[in-house]
Short mmCIF file of C-alpha atoms in Angstrom, two decimals:
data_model
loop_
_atom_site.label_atom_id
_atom_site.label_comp_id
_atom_site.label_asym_id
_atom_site.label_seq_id
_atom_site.Cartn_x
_atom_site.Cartn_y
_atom_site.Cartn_z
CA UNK A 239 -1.97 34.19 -47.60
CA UNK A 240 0.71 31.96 -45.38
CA UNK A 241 -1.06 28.91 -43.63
CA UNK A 242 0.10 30.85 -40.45
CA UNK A 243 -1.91 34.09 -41.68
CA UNK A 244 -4.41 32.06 -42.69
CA UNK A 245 -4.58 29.83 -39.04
CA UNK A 246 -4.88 33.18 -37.15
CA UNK A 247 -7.48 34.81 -38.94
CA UNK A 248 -9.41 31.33 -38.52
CA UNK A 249 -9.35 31.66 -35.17
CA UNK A 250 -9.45 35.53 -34.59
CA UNK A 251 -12.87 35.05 -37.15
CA UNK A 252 -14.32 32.33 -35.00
CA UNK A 253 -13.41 34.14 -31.65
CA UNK A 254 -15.29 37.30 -32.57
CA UNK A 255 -18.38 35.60 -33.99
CA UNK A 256 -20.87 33.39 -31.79
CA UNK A 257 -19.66 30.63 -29.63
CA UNK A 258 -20.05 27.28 -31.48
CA UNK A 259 -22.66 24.79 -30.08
CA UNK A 260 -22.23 20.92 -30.15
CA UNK A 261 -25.45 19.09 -32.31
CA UNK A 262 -26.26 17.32 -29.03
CA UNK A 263 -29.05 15.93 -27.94
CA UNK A 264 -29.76 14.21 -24.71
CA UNK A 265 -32.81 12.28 -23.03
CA UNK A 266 -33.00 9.78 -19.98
CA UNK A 267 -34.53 6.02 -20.22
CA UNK A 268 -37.34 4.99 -17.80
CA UNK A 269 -34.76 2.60 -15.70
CA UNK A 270 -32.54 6.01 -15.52
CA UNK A 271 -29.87 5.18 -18.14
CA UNK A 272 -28.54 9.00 -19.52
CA UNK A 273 -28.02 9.00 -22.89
CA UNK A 274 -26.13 11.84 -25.19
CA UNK A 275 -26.32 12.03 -29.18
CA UNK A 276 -23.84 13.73 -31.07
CA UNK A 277 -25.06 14.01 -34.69
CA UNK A 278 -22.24 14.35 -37.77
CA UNK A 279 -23.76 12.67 -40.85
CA UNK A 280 -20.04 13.41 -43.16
CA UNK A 281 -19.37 9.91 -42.90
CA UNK A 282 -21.29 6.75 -42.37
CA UNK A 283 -20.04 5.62 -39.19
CA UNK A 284 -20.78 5.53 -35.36
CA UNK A 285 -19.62 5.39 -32.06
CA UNK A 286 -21.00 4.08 -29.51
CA UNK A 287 -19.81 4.63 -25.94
CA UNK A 288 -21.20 3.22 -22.52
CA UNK A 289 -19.11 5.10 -19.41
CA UNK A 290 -20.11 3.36 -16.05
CA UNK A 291 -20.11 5.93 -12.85
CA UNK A 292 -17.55 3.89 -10.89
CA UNK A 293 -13.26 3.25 -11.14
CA UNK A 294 -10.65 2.54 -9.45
CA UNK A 295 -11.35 5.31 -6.43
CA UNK A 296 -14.39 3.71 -5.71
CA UNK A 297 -12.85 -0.05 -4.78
CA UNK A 298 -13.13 -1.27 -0.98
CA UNK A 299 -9.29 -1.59 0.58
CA UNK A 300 -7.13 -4.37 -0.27
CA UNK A 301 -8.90 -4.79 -3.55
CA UNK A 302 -7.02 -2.71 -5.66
CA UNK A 303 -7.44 -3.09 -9.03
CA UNK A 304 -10.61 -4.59 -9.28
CA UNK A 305 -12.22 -2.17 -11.31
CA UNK A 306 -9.68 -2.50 -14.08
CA UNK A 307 -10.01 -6.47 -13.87
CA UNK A 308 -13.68 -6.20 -14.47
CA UNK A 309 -13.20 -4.14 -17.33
CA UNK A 310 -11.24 -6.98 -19.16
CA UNK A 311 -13.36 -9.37 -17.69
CA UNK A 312 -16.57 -7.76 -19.50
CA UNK A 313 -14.82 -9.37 -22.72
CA UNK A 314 -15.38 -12.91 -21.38
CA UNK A 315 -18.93 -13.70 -22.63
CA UNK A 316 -22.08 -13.73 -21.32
CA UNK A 317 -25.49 -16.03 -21.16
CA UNK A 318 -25.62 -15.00 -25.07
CA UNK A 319 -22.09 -15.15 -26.33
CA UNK A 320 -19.02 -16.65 -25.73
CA UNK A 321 -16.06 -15.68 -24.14
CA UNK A 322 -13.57 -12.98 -27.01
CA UNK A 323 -17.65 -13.48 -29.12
CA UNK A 324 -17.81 -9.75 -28.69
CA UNK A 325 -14.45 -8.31 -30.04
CA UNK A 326 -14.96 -11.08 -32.42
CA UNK A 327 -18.23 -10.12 -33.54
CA UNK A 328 -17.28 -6.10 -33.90
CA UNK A 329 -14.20 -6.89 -35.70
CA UNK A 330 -16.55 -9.42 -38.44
CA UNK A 331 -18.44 -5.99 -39.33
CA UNK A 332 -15.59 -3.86 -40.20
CA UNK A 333 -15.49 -1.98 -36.79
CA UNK A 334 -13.30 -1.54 -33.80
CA UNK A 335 -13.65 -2.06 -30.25
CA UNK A 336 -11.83 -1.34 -26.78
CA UNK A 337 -12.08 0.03 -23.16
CA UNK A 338 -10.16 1.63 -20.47
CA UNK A 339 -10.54 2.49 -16.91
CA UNK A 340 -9.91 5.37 -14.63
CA UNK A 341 -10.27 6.82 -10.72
CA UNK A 342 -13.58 8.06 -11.65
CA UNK A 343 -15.09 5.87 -14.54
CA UNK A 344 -14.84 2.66 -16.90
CA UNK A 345 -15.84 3.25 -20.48
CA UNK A 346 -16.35 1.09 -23.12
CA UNK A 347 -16.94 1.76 -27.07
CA UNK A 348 -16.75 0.57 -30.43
CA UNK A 349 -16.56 2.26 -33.89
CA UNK A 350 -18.39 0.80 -36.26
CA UNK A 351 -20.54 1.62 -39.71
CA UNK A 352 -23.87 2.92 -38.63
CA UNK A 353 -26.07 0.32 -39.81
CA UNK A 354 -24.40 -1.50 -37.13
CA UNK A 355 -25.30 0.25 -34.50
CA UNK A 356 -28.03 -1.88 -32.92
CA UNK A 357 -26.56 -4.59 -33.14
CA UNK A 358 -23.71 -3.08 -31.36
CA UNK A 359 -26.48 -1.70 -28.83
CA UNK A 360 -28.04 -5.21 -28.24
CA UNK A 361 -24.18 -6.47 -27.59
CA UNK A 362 -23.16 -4.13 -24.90
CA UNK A 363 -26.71 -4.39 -23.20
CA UNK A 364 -26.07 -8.09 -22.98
CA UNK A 365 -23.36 -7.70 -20.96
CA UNK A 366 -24.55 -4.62 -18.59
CA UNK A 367 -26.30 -6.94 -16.87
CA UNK A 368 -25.87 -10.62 -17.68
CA UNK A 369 -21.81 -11.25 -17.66
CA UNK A 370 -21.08 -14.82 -17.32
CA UNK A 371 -17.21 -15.81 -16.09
CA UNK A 372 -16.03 -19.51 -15.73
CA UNK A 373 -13.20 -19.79 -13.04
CA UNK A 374 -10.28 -20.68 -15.55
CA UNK A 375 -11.28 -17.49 -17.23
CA UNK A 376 -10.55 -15.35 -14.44
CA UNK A 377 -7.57 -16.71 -13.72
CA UNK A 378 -6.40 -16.17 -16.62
CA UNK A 379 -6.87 -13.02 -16.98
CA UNK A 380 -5.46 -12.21 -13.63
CA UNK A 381 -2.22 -13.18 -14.72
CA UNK A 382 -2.44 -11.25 -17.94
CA UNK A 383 -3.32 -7.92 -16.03
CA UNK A 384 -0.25 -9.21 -13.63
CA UNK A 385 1.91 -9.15 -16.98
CA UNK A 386 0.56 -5.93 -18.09
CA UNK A 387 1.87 -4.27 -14.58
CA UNK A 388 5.02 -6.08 -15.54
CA UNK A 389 5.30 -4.38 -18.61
CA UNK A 390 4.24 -1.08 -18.16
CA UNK A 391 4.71 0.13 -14.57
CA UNK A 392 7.09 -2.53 -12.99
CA UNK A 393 9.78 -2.33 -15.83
CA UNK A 394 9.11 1.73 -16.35
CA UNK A 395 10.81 3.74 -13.95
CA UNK A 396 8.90 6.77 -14.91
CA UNK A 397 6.01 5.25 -13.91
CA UNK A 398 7.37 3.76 -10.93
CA UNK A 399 8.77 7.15 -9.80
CA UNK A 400 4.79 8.36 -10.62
CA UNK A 401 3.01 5.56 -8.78
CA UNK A 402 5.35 6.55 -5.62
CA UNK A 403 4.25 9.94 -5.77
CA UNK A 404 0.47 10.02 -6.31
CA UNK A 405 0.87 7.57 -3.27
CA UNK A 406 2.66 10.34 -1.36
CA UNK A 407 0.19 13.18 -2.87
CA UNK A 408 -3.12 11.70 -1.79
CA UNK A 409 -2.53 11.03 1.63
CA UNK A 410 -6.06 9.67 2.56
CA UNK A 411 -7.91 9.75 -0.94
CA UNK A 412 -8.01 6.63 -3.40
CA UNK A 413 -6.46 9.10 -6.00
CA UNK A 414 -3.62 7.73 -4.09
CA UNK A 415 -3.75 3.95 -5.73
CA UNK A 416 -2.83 2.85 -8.94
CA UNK A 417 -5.52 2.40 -11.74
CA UNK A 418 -4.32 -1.48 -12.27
CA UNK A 419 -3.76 -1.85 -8.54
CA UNK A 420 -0.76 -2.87 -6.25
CA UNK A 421 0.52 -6.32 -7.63
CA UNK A 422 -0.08 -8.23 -4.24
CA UNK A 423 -3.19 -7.28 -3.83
CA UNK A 424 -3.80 -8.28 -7.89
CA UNK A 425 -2.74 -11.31 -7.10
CA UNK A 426 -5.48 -12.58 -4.49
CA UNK A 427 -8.10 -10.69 -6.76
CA UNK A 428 -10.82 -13.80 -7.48
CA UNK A 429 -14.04 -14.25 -9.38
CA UNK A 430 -16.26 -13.42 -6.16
CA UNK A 431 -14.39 -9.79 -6.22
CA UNK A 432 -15.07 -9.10 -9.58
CA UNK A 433 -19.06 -9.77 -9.36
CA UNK A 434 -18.91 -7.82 -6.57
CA UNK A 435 -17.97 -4.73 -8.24
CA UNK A 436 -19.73 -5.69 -11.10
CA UNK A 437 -23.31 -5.88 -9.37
CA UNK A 438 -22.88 -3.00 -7.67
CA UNK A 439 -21.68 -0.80 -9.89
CA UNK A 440 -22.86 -1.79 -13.33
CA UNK A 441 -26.18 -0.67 -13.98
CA UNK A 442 -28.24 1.35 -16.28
CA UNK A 443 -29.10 4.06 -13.97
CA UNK A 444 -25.33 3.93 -13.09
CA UNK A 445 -24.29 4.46 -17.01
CA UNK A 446 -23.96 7.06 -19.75
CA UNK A 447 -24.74 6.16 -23.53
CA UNK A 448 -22.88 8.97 -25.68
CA UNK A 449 -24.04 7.97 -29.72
CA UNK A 450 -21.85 10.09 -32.16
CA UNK A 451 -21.76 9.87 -35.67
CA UNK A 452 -24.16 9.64 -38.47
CA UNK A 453 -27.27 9.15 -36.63
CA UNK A 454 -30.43 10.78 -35.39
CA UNK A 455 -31.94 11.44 -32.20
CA UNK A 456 -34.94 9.33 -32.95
CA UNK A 457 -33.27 6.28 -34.08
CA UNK A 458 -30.69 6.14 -31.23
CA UNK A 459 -34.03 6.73 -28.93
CA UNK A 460 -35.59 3.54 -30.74
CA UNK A 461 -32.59 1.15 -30.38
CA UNK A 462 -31.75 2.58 -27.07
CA UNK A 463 -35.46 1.74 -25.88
CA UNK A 464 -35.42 -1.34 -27.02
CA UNK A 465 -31.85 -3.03 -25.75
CA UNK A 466 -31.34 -0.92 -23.02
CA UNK A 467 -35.21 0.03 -21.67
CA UNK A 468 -35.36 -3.08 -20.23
CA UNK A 469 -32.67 -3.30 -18.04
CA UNK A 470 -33.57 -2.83 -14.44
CA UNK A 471 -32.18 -0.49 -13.16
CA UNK A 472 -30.12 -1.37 -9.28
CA UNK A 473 -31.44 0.53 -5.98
CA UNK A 474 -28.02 0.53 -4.61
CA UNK A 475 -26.44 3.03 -7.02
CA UNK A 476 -25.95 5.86 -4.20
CA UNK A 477 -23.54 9.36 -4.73
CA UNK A 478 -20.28 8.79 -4.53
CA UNK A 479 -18.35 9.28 -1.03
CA UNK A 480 -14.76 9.06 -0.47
CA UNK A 481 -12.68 9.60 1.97
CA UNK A 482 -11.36 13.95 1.70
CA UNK A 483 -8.01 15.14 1.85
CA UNK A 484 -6.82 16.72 5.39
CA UNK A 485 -4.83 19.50 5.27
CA UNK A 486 -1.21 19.00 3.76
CA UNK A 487 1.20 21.04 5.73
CA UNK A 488 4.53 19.82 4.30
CA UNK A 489 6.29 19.32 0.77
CA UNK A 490 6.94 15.62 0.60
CA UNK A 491 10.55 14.53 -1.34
CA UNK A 492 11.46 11.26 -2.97
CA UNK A 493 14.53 10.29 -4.97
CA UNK A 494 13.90 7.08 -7.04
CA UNK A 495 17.24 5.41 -8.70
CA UNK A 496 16.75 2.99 -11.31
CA UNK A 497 19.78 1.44 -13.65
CA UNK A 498 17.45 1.82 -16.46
CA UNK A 499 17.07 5.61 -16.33
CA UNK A 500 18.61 7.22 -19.24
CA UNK A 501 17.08 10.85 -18.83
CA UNK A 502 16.55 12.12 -15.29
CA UNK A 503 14.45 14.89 -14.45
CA UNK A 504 12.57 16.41 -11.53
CA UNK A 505 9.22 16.73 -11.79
CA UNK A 506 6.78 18.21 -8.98
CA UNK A 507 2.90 17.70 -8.83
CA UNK A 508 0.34 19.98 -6.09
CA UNK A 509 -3.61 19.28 -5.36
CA UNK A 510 -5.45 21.48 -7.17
CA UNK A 511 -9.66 21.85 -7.24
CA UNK A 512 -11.04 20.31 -10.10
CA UNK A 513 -13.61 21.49 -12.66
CA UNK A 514 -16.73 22.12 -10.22
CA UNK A 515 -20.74 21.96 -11.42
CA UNK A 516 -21.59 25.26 -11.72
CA UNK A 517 -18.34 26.76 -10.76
CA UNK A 518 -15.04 25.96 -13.11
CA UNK A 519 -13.83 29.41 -12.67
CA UNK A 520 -10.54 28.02 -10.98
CA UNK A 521 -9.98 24.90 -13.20
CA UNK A 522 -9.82 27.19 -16.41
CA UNK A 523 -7.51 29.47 -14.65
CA UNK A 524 -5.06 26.57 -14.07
CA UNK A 525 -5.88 25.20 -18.01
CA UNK A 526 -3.97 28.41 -18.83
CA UNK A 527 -1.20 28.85 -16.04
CA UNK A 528 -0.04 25.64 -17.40
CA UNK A 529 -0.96 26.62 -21.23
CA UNK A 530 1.35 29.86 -19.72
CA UNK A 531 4.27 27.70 -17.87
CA UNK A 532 4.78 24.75 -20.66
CA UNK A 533 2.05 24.47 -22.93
CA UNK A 534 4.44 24.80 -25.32
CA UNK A 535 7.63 23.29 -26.18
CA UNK A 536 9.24 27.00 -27.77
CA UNK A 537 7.31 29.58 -26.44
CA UNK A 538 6.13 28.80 -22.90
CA UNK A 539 8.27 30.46 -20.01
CA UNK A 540 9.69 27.23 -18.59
CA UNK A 541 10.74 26.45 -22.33
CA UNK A 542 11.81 30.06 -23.07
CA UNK A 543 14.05 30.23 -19.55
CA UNK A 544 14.84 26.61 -19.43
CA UNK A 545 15.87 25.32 -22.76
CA UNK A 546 16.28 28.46 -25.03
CA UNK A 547 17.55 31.13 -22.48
CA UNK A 548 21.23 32.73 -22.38
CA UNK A 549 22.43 29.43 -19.97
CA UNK A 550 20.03 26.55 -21.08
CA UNK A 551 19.56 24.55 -18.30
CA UNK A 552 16.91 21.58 -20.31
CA UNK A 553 16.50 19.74 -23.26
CA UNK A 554 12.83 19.33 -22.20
CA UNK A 555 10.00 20.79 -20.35
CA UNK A 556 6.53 20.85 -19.52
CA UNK A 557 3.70 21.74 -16.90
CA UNK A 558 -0.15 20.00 -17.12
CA UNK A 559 -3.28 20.14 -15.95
CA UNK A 560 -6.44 18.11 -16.46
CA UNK A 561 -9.47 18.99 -13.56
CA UNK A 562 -11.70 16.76 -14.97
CA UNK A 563 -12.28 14.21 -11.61
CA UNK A 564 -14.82 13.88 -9.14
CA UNK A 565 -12.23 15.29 -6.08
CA UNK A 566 -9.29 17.27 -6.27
CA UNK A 567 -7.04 17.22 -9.05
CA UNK A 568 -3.18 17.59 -9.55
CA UNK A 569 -1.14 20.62 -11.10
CA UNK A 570 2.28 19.17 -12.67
CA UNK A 571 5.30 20.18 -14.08
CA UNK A 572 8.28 18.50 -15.03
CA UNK A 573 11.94 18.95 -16.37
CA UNK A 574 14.93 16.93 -18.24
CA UNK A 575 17.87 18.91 -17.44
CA UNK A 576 20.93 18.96 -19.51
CA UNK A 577 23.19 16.44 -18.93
CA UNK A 578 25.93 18.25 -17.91
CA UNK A 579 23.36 20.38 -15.29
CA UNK A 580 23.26 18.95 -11.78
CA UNK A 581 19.33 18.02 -10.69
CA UNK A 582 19.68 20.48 -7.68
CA UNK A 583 20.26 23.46 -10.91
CA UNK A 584 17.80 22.27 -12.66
CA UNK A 585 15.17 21.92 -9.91
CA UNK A 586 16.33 25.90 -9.16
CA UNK A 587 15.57 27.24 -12.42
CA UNK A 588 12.49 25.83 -12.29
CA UNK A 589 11.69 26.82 -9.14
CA UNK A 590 12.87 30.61 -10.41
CA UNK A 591 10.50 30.40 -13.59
CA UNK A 592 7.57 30.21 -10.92
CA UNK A 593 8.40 32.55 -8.62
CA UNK A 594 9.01 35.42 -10.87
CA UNK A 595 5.58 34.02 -12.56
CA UNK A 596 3.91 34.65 -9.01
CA UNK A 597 5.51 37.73 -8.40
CA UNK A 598 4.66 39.67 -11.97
CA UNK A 599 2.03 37.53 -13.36
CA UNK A 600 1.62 36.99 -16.86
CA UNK A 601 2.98 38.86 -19.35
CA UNK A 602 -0.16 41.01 -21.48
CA UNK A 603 0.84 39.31 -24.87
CA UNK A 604 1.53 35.71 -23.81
CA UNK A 605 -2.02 35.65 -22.22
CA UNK A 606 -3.38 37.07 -25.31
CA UNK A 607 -1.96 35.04 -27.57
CA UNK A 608 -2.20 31.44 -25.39
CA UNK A 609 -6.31 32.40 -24.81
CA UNK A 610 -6.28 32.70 -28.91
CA UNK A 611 -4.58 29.10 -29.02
CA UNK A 612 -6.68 27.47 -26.05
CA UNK A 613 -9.75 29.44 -28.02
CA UNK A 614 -8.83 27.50 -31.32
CA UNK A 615 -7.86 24.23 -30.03
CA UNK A 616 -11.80 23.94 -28.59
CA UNK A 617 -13.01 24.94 -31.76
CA UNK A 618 -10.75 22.67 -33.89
CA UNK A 619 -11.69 19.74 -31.41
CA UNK A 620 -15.59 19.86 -32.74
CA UNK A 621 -13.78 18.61 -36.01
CA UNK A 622 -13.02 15.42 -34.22
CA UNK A 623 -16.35 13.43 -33.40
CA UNK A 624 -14.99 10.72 -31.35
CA UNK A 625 -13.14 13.06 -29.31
CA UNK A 626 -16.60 15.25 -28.71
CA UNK A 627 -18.06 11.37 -27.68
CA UNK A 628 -15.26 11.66 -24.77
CA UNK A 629 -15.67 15.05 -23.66
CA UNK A 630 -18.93 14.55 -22.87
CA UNK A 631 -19.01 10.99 -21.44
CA UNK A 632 -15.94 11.76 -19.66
CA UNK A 633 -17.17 14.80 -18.17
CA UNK A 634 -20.80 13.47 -17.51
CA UNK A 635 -19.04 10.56 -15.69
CA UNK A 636 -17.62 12.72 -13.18
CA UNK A 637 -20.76 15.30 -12.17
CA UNK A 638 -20.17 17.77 -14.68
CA UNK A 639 -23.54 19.18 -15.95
CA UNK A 640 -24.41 19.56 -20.02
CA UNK A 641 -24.25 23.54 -19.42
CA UNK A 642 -20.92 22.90 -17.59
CA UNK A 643 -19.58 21.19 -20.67
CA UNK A 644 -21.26 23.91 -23.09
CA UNK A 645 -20.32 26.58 -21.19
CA UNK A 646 -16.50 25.13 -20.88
CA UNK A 647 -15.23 27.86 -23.57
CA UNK A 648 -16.90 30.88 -22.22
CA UNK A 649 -14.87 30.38 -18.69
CA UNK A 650 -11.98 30.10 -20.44
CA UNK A 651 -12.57 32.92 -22.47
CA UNK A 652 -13.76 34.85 -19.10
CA UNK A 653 -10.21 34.33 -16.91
CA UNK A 654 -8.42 36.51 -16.35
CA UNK A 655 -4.56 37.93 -16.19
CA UNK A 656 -5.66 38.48 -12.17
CA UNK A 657 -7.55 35.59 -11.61
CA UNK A 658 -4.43 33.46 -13.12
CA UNK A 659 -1.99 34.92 -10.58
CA UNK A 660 -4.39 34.21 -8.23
CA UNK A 661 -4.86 30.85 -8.34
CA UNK A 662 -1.38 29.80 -9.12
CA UNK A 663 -0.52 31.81 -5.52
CA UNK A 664 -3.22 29.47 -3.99
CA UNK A 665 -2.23 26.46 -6.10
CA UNK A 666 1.54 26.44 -6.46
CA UNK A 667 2.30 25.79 -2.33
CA UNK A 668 5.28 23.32 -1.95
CA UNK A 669 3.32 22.43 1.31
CA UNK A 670 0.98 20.43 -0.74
CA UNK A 671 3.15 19.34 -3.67
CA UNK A 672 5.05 16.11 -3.92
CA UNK A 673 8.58 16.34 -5.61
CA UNK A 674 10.53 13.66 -7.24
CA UNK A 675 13.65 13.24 -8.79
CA UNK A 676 14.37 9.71 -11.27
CA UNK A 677 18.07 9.34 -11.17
CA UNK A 678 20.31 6.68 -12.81
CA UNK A 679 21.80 4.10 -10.51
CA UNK A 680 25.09 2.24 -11.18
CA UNK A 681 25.32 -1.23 -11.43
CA UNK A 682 26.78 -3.05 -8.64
CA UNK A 683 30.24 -3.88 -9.69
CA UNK A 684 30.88 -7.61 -10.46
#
């Protein structure tokens, strides 16, 4: 049998036998501190995640940013260890360690062998509650988050051109500002801001603990007992409220020219309702109208059209989806036209891919065969136990329930051919989509 043959009656075998559950196991601390264990004894090795209920969406005006800063700030020391002792520490006992931040969380996480692990768990307890920062410190790190905006917004036009436009598509919503924050408001970003955030924000009963790896329930309930348990827990952790969207009632254009653009393209992004507790009937509808659109680089309709048809109009193209947020989410799609095909042809073909797609729907055997491949991919992605430590801290982080995350593969499985024309109809409105073009600017002459 081919490794193709054999891929498809992999999946078409695990499709028509019973759904696949995670070996998870979850409990709550006394000071209210969630915790999720993901057991996979194959290897000797754990990791050990900590995802804090707060990002960049939930910073006060002018103090964008913040929530990024912090997170490199928790790398500064505390009462018990000095400032780079922690990284230092992991990286002494074979093991890894990092953290990122987004709109709706901060997570932080190390890999490590599994007799580790409680040492690992009295680390990161240290420094939920007791971070220590000495002025230079900050500073310092201030200008090295300056640098980083340097390097990869400020001297990226791609991400320029997407900074512009999520500032265009959330039009009252901190969706709207960047992750690492505008770069004058960075700058005036001091020590007093970053406890701030930190003591209101950083808490046990404001934080996940997601354990995966070659561990038990019991022991993770032990060590988790006896770093975390004592923690108090803060009585100012309230639910989240931000500011909602009003209505958008028309498309909003930019043009961005850069003399470092090599590749233009138009791309186009529209609000879309993220993946709801109890209801993520819609958000698995748009997982496959963009599996349908550009999932894939041969056989998805904007490739098919765009880049392989009679006339090829691309060398690239994609559309892309993710509704895992608190608030409303975005529906993309992008394109990299030929270079010998004007951006206004390029933007019309595109534009012509998704009206026909709203006018017939999907075709009976591309649905078939992109549920198979969405199908697979969730099953493959159990193989991967630091990726099930994300799934469910991420979605966890951002409301989702346990049977929301369970139950994730069953409403994909239930959408349907209708209920994806449906929702693209209600999604795909230029009257709440942003598009943008990055074009190539000349140098001045000399």
């Amino acid at each position: 049998m081919s490794h193709r043959a054999l891929w498809a009656a992999t999946c078409l075998a695990a499709l028509s036998g019973p759904a696949l559950a995670d070996d998870v196991t979850t409990f709550q601390l006394q000071n209210g501190m969630d915790v999720v264990v993901i057991e996979d004894h194959r290897a000797p090795v754990v990791t050990q995640m900590v995802w804090y209920r707060t990002g960049a969406a939930d910073e006060t005006a002018g103090h964008s940013g913040i929530a990024h800063f912090l997170e490199h700030l928790m790398f500064k020391g505390t009462d018990d260890l000095a400032p780079g002792e922690f990284s230092a520490t992991v990286e002494a006992q074979g093991g890894d360690d990092n953290a990122f931040t987004s709109w709706d969380y901060t997570a932080y996480f190390q890999r490590i062998a599994a007799d580790r692990l409680d040492l690992m768990m009295k680390m990161e307890a240290d420094r939920m509650r007791d971070l220590q920062l000495l002025e230079d410190d900050v500073l310092t790190e201030r200008n090295v988050i300056i640098e980083e905006r340097k390097s990869r917004t400020d001297s990226n036009p791609g991400a320029l051109l997407n900074e512009q436009m999520r500032a265009a598509q959330f039009m009252n919503h901190r969706y709207g500002i960047p992750i690492i924050g505008w770069k004058h408001e960075i700058e005036q970003l001091d020590r007093q801001d970053a406890f701030d955030f930190y003591n209101r924000y950083y808490a046990p009963n404001n934080a996940i603990l997601v354990v995966a790896g070659d561990v038990t329930p019991d022991a993770v309930r032990a060590m988790a007992e006896t770093h975390y348990g004592p923690l108090q827990p803060s009585a100012d952790i309230a639910p989240r409220t931000r500011p909602s969207e009003p209505p958008q009632l028309a498309e909003r254009r930019l043009t961005y020219r850069d003399t470092r653009v090599s590749e233009p393209y138009v791309t186009r992004s529209y609000i879309a309702p993220e993946r709801d507790p109890g209801d993520q009937a819609d958000a698995a509808a748009l997982t496959i109208l963009a599996e349908l659109l550009g999932g894939s680089g041969t056989t998805s309709l904007f490739a098919r059209a765009l880049q392989f048809g009679p006339a090829p109009k691309a060398v690239y193209s994609t559309a892309y989806y993710d509704g895992t947020s608190v608030d409303d989410a975005t529906f993309g799609m992008l394109v990299v036209p030929m270079p010998d095909v004007p951006m206004e042809e390029a933007e019309a073909a595109m534009d012509a891919v998704v009206a026909k797609f709203l006018e017939t729907g999907p075709d009976a055997e591309d649905f078939a065969r992109m549920k198979t491949q969405i199908r697979a991919s969730e099953i493959y992605a159990r193989d991967n136990v630091e990726g099930l430590a994300r799934k469910y801290g991420e979605a966890l982080a951002v409301g989702l329930t346990l049977e929301d995350i369970k139950g994730w593969t069953a409403a994909l499985d239930a959408v349907t051919p209708e209920q994806v024309t449906e929702v693209a109809r209600k999604v795909l409105n230029r009257d709440r989509a942003v598009t943008g073009w990055l074009l190539p600017k000349e140098e001045p002459a000399q």
